Structure formats: structure tokens, C-alpha cells
Short mmCIF file of C-alpha atoms and ligand atoms in Angstrom, two decimals:
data_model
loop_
_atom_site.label_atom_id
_atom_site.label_comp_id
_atom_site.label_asym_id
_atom_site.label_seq_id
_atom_site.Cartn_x
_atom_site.Cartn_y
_atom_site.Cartn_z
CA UNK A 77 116.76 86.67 108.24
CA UNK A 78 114.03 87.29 105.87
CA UNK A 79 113.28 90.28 103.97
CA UNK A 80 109.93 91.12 103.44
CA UNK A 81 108.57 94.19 101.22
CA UNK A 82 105.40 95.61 101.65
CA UNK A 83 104.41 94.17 104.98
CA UNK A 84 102.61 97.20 106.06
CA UNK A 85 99.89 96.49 103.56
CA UNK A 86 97.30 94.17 103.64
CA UNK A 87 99.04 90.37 102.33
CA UNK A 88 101.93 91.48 103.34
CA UNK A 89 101.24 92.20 107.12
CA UNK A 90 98.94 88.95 107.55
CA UNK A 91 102.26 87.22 105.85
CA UNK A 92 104.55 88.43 108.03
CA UNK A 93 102.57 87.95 111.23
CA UNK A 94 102.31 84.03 110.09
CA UNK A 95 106.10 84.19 110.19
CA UNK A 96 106.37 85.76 113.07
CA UNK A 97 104.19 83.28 114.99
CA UNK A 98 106.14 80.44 113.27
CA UNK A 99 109.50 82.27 115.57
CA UNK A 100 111.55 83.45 112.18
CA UNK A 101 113.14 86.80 112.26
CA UNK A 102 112.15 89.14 109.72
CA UNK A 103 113.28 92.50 108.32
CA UNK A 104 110.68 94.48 106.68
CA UNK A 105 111.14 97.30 104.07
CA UNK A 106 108.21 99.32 103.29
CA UNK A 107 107.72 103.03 102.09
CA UNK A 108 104.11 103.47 104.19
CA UNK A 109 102.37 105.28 101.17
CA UNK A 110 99.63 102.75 101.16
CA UNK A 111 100.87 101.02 103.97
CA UNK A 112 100.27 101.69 108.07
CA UNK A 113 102.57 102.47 111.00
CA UNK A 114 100.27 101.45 113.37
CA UNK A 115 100.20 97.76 111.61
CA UNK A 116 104.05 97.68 111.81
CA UNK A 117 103.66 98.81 115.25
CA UNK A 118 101.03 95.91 116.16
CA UNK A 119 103.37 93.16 114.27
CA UNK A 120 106.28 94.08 116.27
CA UNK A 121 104.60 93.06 119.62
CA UNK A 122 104.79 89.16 118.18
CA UNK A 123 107.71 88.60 117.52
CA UNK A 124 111.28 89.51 116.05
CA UNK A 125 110.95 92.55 113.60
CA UNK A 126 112.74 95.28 112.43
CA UNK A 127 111.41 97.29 110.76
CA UNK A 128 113.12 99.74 107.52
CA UNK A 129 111.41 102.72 105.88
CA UNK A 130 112.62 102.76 102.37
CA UNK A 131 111.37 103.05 99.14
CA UNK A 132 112.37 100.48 96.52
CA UNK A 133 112.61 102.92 93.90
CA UNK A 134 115.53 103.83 95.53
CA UNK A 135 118.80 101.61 94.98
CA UNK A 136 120.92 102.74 97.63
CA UNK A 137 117.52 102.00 100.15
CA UNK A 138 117.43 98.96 99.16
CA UNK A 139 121.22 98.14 98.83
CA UNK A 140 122.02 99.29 102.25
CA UNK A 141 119.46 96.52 103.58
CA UNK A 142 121.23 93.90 101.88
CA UNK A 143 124.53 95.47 103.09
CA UNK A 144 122.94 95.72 106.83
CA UNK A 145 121.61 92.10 107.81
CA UNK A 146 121.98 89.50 106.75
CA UNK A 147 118.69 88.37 104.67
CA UNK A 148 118.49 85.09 103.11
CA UNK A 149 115.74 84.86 101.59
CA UNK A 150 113.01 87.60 100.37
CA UNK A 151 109.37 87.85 100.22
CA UNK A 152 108.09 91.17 97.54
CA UNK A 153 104.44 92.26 98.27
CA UNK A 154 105.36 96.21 97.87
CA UNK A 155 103.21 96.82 95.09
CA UNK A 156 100.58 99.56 93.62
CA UNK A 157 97.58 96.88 92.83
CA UNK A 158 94.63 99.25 91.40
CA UNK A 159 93.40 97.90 88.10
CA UNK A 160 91.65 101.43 87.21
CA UNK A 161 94.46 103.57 88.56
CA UNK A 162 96.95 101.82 86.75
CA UNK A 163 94.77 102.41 83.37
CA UNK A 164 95.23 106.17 84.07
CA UNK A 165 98.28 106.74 85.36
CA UNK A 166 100.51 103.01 83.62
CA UNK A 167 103.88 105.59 84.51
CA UNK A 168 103.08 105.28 87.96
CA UNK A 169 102.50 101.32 87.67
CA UNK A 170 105.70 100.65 85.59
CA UNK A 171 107.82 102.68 87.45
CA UNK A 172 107.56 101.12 90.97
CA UNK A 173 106.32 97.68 90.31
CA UNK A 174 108.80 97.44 87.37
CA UNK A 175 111.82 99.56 88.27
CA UNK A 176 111.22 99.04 91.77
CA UNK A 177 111.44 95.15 91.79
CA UNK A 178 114.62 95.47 89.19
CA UNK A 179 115.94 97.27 92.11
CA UNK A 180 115.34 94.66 94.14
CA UNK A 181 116.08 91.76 92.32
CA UNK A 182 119.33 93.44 91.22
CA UNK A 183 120.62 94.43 94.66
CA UNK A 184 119.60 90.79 95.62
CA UNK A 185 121.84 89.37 92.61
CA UNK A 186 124.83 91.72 94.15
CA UNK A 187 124.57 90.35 97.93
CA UNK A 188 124.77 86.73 96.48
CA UNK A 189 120.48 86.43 97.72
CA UNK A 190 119.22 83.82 95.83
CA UNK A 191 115.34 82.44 96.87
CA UNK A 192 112.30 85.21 96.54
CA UNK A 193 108.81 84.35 96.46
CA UNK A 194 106.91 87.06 94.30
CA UNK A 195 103.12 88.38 94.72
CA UNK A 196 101.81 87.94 91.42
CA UNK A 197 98.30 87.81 90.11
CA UNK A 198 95.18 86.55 88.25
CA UNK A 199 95.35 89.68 86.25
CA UNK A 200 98.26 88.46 84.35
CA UNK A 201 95.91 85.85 82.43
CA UNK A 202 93.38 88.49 80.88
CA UNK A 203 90.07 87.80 80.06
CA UNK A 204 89.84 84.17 80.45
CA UNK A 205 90.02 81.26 77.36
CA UNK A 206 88.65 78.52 80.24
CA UNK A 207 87.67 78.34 83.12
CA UNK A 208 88.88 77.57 86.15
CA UNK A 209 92.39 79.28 85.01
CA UNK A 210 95.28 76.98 85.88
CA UNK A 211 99.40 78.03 85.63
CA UNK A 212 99.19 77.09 82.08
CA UNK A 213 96.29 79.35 80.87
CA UNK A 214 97.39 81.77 78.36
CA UNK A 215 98.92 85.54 79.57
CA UNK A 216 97.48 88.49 77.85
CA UNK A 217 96.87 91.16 80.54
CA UNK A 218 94.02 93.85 79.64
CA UNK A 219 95.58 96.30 82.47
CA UNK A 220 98.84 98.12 83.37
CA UNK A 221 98.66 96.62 86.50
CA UNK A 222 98.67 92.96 84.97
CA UNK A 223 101.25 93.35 82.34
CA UNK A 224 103.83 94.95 85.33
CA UNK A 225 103.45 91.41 87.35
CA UNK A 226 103.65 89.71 84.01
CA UNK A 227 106.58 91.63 83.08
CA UNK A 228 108.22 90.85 86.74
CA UNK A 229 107.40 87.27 85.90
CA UNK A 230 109.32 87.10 82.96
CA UNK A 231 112.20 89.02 84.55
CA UNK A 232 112.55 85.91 87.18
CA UNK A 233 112.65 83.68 84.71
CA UNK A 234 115.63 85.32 82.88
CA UNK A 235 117.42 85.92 86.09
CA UNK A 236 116.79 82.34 87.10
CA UNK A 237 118.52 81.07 83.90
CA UNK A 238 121.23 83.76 83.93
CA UNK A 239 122.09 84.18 87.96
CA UNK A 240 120.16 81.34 89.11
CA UNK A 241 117.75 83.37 90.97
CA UNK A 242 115.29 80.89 92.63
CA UNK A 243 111.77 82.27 92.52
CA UNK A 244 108.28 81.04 93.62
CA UNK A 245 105.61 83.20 91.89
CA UNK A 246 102.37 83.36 93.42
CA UNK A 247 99.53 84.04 91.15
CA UNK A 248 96.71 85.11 93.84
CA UNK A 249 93.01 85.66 92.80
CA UNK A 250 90.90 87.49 95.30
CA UNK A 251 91.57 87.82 99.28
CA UNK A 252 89.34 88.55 101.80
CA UNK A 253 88.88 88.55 105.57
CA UNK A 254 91.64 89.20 108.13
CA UNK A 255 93.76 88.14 111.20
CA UNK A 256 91.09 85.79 113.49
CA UNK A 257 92.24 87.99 116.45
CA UNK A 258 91.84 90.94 114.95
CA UNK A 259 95.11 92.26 115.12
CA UNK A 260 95.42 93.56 111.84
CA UNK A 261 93.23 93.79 108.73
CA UNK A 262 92.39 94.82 105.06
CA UNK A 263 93.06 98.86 104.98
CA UNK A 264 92.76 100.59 101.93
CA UNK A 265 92.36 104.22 101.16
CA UNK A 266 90.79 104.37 99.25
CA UNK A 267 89.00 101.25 99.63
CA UNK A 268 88.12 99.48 96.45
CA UNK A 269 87.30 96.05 97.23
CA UNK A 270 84.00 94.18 97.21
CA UNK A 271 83.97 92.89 100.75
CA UNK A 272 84.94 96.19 102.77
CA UNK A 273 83.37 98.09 100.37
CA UNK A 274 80.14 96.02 101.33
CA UNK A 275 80.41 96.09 104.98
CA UNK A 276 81.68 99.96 105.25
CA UNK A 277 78.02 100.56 103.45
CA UNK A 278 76.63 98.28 106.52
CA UNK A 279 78.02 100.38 108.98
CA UNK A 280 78.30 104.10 107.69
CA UNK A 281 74.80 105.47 106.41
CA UNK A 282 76.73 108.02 103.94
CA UNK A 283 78.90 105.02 102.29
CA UNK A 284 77.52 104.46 98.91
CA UNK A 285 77.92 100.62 97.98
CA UNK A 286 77.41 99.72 94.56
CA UNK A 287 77.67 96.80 92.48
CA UNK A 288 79.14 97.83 89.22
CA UNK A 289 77.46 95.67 86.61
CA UNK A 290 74.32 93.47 86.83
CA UNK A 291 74.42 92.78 83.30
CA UNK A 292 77.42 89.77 82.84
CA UNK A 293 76.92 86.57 81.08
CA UNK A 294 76.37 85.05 84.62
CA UNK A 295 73.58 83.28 86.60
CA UNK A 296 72.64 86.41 88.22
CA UNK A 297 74.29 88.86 85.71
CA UNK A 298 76.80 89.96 88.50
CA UNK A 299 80.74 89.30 88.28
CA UNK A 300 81.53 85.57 89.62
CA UNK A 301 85.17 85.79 91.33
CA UNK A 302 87.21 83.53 93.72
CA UNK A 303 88.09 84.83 97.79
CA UNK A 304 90.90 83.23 99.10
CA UNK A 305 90.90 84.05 102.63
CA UNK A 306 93.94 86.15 104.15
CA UNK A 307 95.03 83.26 106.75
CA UNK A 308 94.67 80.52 103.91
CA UNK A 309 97.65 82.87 101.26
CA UNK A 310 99.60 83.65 104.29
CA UNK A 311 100.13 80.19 105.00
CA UNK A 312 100.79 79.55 101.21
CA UNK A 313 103.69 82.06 101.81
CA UNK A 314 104.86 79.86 104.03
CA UNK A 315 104.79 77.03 102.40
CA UNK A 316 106.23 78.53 99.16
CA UNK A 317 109.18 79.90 101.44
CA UNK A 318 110.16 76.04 102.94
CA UNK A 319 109.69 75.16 99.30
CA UNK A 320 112.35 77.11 97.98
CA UNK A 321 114.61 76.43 100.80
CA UNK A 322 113.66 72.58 100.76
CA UNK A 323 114.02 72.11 96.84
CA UNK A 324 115.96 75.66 95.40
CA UNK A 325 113.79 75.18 92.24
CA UNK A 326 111.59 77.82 90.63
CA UNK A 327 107.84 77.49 90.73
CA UNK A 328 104.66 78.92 89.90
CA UNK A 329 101.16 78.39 91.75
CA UNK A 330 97.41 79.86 91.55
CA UNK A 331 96.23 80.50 94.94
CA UNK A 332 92.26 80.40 95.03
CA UNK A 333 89.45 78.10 96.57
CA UNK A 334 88.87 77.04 93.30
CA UNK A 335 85.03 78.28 94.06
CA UNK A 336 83.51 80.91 92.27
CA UNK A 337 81.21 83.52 94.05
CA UNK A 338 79.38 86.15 92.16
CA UNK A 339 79.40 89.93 93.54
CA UNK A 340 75.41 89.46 94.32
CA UNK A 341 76.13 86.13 96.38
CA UNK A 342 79.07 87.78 98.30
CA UNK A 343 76.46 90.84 99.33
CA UNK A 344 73.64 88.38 100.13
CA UNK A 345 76.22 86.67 102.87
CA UNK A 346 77.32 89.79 104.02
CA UNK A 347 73.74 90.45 104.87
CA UNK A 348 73.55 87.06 106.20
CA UNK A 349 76.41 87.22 108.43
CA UNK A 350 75.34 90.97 109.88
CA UNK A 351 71.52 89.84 109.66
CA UNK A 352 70.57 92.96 108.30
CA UNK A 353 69.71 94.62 105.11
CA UNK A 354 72.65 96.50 103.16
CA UNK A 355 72.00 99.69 101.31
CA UNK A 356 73.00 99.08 97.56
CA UNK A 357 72.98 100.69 94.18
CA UNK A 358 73.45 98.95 91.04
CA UNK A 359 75.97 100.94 88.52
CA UNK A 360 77.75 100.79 85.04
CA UNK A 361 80.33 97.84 84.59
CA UNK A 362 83.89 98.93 85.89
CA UNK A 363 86.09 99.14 83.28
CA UNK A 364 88.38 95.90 83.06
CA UNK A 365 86.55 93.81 84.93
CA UNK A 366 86.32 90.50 83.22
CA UNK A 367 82.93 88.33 83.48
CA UNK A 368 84.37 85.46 85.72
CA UNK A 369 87.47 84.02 87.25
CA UNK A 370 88.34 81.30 89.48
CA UNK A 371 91.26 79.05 89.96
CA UNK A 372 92.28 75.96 89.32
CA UNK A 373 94.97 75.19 92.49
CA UNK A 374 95.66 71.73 92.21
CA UNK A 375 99.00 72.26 91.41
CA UNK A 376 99.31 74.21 94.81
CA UNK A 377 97.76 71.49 96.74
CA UNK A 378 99.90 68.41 95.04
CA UNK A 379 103.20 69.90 95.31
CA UNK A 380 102.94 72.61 98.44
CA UNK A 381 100.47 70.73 100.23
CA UNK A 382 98.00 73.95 100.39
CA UNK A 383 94.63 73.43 101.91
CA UNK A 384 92.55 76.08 102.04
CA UNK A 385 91.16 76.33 106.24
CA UNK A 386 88.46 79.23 105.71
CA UNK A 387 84.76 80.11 104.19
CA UNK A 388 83.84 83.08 102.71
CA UNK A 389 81.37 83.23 105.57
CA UNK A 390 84.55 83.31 108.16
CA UNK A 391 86.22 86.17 106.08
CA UNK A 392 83.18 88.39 106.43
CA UNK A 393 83.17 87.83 109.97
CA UNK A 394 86.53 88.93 110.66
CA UNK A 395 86.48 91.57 108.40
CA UNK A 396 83.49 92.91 109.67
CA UNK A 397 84.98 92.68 113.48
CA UNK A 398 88.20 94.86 111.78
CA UNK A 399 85.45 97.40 109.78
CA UNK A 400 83.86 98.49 113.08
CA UNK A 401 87.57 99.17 114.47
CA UNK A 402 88.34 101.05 111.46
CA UNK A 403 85.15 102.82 111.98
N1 UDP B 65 82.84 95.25 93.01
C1 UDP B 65 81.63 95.90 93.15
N2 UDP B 65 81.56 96.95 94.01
C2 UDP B 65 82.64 97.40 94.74
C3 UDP B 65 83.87 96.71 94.57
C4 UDP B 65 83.92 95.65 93.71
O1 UDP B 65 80.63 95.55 92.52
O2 UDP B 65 82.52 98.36 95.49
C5 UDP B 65 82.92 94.09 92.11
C6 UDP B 65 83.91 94.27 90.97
O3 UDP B 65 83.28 94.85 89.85
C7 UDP B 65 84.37 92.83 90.73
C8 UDP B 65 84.28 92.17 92.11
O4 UDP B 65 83.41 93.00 92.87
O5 UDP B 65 83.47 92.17 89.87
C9 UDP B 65 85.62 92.08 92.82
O6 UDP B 65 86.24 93.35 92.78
P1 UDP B 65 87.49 93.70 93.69
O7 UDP B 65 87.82 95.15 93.42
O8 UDP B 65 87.21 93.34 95.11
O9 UDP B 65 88.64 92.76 93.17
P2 UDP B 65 89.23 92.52 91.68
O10 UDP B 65 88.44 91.36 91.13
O11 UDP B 65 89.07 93.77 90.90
O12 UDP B 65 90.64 92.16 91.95
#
């Protein structure tokens, strides 16, 4: 079986649903603070899943999975991922990204679990020396919430020398859109994200969008970031998984489209796809925020065979569909 944490939330549910509809059994641990019932609830009707309520900063949660089925593998979304939140409150960050995935990785280490393929980030390169970032591009966070995936990083790596702990790290730059049927979706609270930000303005007149900076060193002084869409990382999951089952060899990959999109572009196709106009406000820079990133993912195409299936177009399409369910 295959233990995944976090598969309430956003990656982790569209992850686990690609599992599921590939017929492999999975056992998913999640705490539901920022994740749903109702999306467990929905991912159960396709296929084999049992689901655990636990919280990884726990041990004995976490232990008694590993002493309850048999898991042979594990995926680790469970995560807190906002940059601004972790600036105020790093305790917070450090405490269950950290403590919570040496929890994890330790109780793994005990049962003799060897293969985990690990959510990281963009964040953990900092403001960028070159662009597009590739694996080897320089690490210098500017955020709690980058240096606790860097520091998770460099935990693997230790634990892959000292216990042989296999580990595929998955450095993923910006995800949009959701399930094509609609099954699921992005569902934040509070929301903080361009693209549901955008479209939650389209729908409710008293949402405020704005677009926090207009004043970058960019074409149209707006922030110039890559969208993966969901569907396209899911399926990197998977491939990442038969990787480390195929070859038991540590790896690391950037997951983007390798196609930078600036904030302003991202609205205009939002208005494009809904064909009408979007209130919007134009505010101070967000703190953090660097001026541009976008991958470089040729390693993830050359050695997983990753193709990225989706437009930013088709992820405002679904996620629009799942806004107006929200709504
Ligand atoms: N952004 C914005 N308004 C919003 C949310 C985001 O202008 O309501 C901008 C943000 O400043 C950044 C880009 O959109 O330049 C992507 O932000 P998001 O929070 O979606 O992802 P991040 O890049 O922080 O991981």
C-alpha cells in the first residue's frame, strides 16, 4: 500500500485520485486543518482508500500507521505552504513541516519503509541568479516556508547516506486548475493564490482582487511566474513513484512548463476564458515575492519522461467550473 500525507489538500487529493484511477491502494493520513472531509469523501468513491485522521506532529499517529498496514512506499504533501504566514509565525512552519516530517521519516526508518517522494518547492532557490532555475541553481530561501523544505531536503539526503532512505524530491513551481471532471479542486481558506483569487473576484461582487505590484523589472511591471497544471504534477507523482520503485535511487526534479506568465497576462486570460471584465485593484508588492521564476524541467522530461498535457487556458477553465461550486 501507499501512504500518502496530506491528500485532503489541494496536490495531494488530485495525486491521490491519479493513483486511484491507476487501481493502487492507498492509505491516507491527514489532520483536515487545511484539508476537506468532503474531498476525502469524494476520493473514496474511486477507488481503494482508507482513510486516517492523524496529525504528524504526533509520533505515536504516525507510528501506529506504519504498525497497521502495510505501506511500502510514501508520498508527503502535509504541509503549511503560506510564504507570508510563515514570515510571521516561522514556529508554526518549523514545527510541522520540520518536526512533523522527522516524524515521519523516522517512523518510516523504524518499519524498514524505504522509497518517499517529497513535495518540495521553487521557494527553496530564493531570489533567482538565472533564469529559468534548473536542480542545480543555487539554495538561499528568503522565507520560513522555503528554508523548512530546504531543510527537509537536506534531511533526505543524510538519511539516504545513513539508512538508505530512497527519496524523489519534487521541486514544484506554481499549480493551477483542477480535476477535468470536477471532482475535486483548489480549496484554500483563506485563498491566496492568483488564479482563484482572480476568478472568486469574477464571480462574487464583494471579493476584492488585487494585483500586488505593477512595478517589477518585467515587460508589464507585474510578477512573471510558471503554472503547472494540477493533472500535469499529479502525473509527475506518478512517475516519480515507478521511478523509485523501478531504479531505488534518489532524485531531484523541477516541475514547471518551463513558460513564464506574468500576473497581468494570467488576469487578461481569465477574462478571456469568462469573456467578461474582472474587477481589479492594483496594490503594494507582497512581501517576498521575487520578480520572476520559471523552470527549467528538462531533467524531468529526459529521465521521468514528464510531458506537460495542459494550457494555462485549460486550468482556468476547470478552475472556474470548481469556483462556481465553491460558490
Ligand atoms: N498575486 C496577486 N494577487 C493575488 C494573489 C497572487 O497579484 O491575489 C500574485 C503574487 O504577487 C505573485 C503571483 O501572483 O506574483 C503568484 O502568487 P501565488 O500566491 O499564486 O503563488 P506564489 O508565487 O506566491 O507561490
Amino acid at each position: 500500500m501507499i501512504l500518502i500525507t496530506g491528500a485532503a489538500g489541494y496536490i495531494g487529493s488530485h495525486t491521490a485520485l491519479k493513483f486511484l484511477e491507476e487501481g493502487r491502494e492507498v492509505v491516507v493520513f491527514d489532520n483536515l486543518e487545511t484539508g476537506h472531509a468532503e474531498t476525502i469523501e469524494t476520493l473514496k468513491k474511486e477507488g481503494s482508500l482508507t482513510f486516517i485522521k492523524g496529525d504528524l506532529k504526533n509520533r505515536e499517529d504516525i507510528n501506529a500507521v506504519f504498525e497497521n498496514y502495510n505501506i511500502s512506499s510514501v508520498l508527503h504533501f502535509a504541509a503549511y505552504a503560506i510564504v507570508e504566514e510563515s514570515v510571521k509565525n516561522p514556529l508554526k512552519y518549523y514545527n510541522n513541516n520540520v518536526i512533523g516530517t522527522l516524524n515521519l521519516v523516522n517512523a518510516m526508518i523504524e518499519h524498514n519503509v524505504k522509497k518517499i517522494v517529497f513535495s518540495s518547492t521553487c521557494a527553496t532557490y530564493g531570489e533567482p541568479q538565472y533564469l529559468p532555475i534548473d536542480e542545480n541553481h543555487p539554495q538561499f530561501p528568503v522565507n520560513p516556508y522555503g528554508q523548512t523544505k530546504l531543510t527537509v531536503e537536506k534531511i533526505l539526503k543524510d538519511y539516504d547516506k545513513a539508512y538508505n532512505l530512497k527519496s524523489v524530491i519534487l521541486r514544484y513551481f506554481n499549480v493551477a486548475g483542477c480535476d477535468n471532471k470536477i471532482r475535486i479542486g483548489e480549496w484554500h481558506n483563506p485563498e491566496t493564490h492568483l488564479v482563484p483569487n482572480i476568478l472568486k473576484s469574477a464571480l462574487n461582487t464583494d471579493y476584492e482582487f488585487n494585483i500586488y505590484g505593477n512595478d517589477y523589472d518585467t515587460p508589464d511591471g507585474t510578477c512573471i511566474r510558471d503554472y503547472v497544471n494540477v493533472n500535469d504534477l499529479a502525473k509527475a507523482h506518478l512517475l516519480a513513484y515507478k521511478y523509485l520503485e523501478q531504479k531505488n535511487s534518489s532524485e531531484i526534479f523541477n516541475l514547471g512548463t518551463e513558460h513564464g506568465s506574468s500576473v497581468k497576462e494570467i488576469f487578461d486570460i481569465c477574462q478571456k476564458v469568462l469573456n467578461k471584465e474582472i474587477p481589479v485593484k492594483f496594490r503594494e508588492r507582497r512581501t517576498g515575492d521575487p520578480a520572476k521564476l520559471f523552470a527549467n524541467s528538462a531533467k524531468a522530461k529526459r529521465i521521468l519522461g514528464w510531458e506537460t498535457e495542459h494550457s494555462v487556458e485549460d486550468s482556468v477553465k476547470t478552475a472556474y467550473e470548481w469556483e462556481k461550486r465553491l460558490k
